mmCIF file with all atom_site columns, C-alpha atoms in Angstrom:
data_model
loop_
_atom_site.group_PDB
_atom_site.id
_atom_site.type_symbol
_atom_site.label_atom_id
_atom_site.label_alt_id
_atom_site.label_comp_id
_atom_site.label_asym_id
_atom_site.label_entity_id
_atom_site.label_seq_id
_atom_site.pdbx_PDB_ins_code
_atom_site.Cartn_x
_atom_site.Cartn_y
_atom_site.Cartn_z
_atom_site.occupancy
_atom_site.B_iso_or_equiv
_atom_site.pdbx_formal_charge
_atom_site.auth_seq_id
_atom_site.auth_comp_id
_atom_site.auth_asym_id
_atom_site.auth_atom_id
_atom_site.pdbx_PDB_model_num
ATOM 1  C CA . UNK A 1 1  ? -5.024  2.804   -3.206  1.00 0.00 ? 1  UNK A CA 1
ATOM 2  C CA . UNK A 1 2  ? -5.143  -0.346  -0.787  1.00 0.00 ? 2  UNK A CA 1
ATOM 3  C CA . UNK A 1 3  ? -2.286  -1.403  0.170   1.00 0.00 ? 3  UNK A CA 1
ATOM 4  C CA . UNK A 1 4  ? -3.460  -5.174  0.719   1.00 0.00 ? 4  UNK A CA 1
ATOM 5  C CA . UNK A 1 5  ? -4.613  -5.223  -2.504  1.00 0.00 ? 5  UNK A CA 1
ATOM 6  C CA . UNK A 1 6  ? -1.241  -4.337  -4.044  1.00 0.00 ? 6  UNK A CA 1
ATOM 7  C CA . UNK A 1 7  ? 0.781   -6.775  -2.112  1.00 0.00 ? 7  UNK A CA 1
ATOM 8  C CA . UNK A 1 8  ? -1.622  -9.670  -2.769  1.00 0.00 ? 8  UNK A CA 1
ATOM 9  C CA . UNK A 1 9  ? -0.546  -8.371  -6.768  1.00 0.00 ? 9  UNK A CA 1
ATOM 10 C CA . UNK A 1 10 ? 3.087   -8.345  -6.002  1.00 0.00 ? 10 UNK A CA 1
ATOM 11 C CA . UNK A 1 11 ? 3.039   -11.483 -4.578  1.00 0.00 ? 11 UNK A CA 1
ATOM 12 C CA . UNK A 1 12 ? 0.964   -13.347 -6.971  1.00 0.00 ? 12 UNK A CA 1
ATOM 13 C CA . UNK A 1 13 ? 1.508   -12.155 -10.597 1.00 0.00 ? 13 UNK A CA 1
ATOM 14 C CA . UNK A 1 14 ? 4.672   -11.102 -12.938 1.00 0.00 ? 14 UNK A CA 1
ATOM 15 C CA . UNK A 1 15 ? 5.178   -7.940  -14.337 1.00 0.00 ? 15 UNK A CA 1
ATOM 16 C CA . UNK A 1 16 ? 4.300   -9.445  -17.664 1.00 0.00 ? 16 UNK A CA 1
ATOM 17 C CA . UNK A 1 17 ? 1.098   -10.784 -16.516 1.00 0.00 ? 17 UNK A CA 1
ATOM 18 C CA . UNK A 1 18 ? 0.019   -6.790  -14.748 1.00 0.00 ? 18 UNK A CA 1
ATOM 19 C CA . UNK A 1 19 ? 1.384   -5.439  -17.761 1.00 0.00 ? 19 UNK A CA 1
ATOM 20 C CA . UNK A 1 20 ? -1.659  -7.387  -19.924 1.00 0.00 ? 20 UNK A CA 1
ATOM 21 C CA . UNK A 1 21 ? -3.855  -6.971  -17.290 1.00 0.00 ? 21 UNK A CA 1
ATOM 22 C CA . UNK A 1 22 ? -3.099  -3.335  -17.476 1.00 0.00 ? 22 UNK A CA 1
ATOM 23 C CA . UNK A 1 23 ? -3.603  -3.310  -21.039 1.00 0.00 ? 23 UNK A CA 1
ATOM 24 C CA . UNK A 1 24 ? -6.823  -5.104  -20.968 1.00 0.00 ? 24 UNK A CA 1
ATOM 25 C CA . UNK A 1 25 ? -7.954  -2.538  -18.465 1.00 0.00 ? 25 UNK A CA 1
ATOM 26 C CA . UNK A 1 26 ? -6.957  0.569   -20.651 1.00 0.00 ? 26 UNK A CA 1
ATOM 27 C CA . UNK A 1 27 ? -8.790  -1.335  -23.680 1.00 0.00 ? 27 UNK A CA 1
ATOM 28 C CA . UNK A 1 28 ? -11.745 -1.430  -21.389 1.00 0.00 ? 28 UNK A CA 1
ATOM 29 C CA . UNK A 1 29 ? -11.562 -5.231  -21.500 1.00 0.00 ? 29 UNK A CA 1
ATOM 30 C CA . UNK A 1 30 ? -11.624 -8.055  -18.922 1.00 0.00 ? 30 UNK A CA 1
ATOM 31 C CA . UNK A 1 31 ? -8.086  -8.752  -17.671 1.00 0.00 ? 31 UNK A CA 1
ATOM 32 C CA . UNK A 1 32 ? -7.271  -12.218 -17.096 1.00 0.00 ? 32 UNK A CA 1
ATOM 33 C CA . UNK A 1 33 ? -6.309  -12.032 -13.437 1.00 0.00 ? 33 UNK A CA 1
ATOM 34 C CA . UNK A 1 34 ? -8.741  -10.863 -10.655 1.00 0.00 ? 34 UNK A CA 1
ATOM 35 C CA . UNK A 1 35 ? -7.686  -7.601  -9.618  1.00 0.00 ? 35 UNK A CA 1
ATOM 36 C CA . UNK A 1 36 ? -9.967  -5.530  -6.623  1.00 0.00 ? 36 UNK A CA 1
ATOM 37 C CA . UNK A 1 37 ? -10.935 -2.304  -6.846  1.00 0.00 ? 37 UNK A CA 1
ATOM 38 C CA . UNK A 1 38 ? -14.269 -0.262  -6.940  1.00 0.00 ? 38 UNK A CA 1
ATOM 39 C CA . UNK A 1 39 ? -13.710 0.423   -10.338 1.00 0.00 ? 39 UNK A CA 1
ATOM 40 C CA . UNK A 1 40 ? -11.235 0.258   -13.339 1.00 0.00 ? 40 UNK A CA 1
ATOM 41 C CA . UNK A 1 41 ? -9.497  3.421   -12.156 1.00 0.00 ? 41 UNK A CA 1
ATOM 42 C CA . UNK A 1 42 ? -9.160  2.001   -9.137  1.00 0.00 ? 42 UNK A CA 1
ATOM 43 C CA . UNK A 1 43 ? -7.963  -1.364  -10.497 1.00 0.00 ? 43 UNK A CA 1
ATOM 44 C CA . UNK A 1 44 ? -5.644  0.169   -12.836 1.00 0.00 ? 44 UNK A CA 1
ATOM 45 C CA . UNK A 1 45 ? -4.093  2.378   -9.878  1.00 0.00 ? 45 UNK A CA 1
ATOM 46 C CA . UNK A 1 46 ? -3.656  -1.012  -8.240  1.00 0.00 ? 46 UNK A CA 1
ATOM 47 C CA . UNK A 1 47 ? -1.987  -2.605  -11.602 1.00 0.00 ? 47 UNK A CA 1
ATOM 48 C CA . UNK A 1 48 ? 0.269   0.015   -11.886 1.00 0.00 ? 48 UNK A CA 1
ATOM 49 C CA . UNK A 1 49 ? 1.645   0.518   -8.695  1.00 0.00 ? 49 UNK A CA 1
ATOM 50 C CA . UNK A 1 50 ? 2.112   -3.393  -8.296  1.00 0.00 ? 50 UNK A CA 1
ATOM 51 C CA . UNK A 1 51 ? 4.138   -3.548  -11.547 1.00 0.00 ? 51 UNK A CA 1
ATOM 52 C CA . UNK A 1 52 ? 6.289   -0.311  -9.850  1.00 0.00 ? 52 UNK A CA 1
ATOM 53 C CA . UNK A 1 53 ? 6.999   -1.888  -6.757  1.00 0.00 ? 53 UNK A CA 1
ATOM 54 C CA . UNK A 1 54 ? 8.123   -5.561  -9.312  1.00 0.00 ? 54 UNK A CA 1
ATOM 55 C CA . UNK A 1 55 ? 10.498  -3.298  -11.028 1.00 0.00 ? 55 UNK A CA 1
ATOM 56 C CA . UNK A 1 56 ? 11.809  -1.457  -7.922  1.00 0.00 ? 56 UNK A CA 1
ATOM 57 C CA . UNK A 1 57 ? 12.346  -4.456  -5.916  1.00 0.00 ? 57 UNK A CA 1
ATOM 58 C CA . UNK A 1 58 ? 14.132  -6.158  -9.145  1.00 0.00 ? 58 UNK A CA 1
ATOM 59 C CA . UNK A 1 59 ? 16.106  -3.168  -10.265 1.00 0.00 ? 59 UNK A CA 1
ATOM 60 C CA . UNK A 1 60 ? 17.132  -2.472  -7.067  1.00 0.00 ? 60 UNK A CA 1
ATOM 61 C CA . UNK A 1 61 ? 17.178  -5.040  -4.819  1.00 0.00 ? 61 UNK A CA 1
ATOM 62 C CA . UNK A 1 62 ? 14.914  -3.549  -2.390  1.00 0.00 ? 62 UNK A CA 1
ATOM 63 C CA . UNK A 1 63 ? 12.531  -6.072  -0.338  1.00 0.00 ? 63 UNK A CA 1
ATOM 64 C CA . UNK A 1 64 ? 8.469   -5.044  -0.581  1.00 0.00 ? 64 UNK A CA 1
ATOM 65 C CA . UNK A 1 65 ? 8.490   -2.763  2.584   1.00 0.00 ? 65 UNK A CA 1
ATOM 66 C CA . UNK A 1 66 ? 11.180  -0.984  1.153   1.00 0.00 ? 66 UNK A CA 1
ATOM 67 C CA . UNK A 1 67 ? 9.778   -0.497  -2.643  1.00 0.00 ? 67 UNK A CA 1
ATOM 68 C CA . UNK A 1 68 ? 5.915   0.082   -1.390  1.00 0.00 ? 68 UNK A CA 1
ATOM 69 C CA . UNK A 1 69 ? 7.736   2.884   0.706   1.00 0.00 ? 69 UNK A CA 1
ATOM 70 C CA . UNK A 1 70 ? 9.416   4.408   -2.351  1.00 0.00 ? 70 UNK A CA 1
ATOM 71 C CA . UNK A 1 71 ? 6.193   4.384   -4.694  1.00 0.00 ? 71 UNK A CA 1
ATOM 72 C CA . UNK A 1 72 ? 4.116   5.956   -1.485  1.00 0.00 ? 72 UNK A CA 1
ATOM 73 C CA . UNK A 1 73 ? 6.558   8.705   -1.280  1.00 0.00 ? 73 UNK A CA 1
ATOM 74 C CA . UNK A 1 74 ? 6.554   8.846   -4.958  1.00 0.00 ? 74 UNK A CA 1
ATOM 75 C CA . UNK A 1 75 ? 2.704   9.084   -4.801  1.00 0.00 ? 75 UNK A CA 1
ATOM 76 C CA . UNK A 1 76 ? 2.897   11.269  -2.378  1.00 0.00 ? 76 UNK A CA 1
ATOM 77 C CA . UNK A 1 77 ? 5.584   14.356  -4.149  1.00 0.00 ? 77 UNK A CA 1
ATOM 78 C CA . UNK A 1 78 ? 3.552   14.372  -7.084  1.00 0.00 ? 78 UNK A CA 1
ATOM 79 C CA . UNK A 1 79 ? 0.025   15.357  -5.358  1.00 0.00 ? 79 UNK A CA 1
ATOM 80 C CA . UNK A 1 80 ? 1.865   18.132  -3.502  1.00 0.00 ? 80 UNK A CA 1
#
């Protein structure tokens, strides 16, 4: 997970456009939008937690810092 990565998501695309990028990445397809990543698990981790952070900051009002911190901790309870 690279945290540049996910920002330069965030700040670029709607959750509609991750959402078929996601998509396209499940259906082992192109997506439309360029998305980095070593390889499609890595690009869907990306997809997913950009589209997370979208719906946190929208939901709840929270600024980037604040919903990035919320999916790390997130990330971080269900590993341990």
């Amino acid at each position: 997970m690279k945290i540049p990565v996910i920002k330069k998501l965030v700040e670029q695309y709607d959750v509609n456009t991750l959402m078929a990028a996601e998509e396209a990445i499940i259906e082992e397809d192109t997506p439309a939008i360029q998305i980095e990543g070593n390889d499609e698990g890595e690009q869907l981790t990306h997809v997913l937690a950009a589209i997370w952070i979208l719906e946190d900051m929208k939901n709840k009002g929270h600024d980037f810092k604040t919903a990035l911190r919320a999916y790390s901790q997130k990330v971080r309870n269900s590993i341990s």
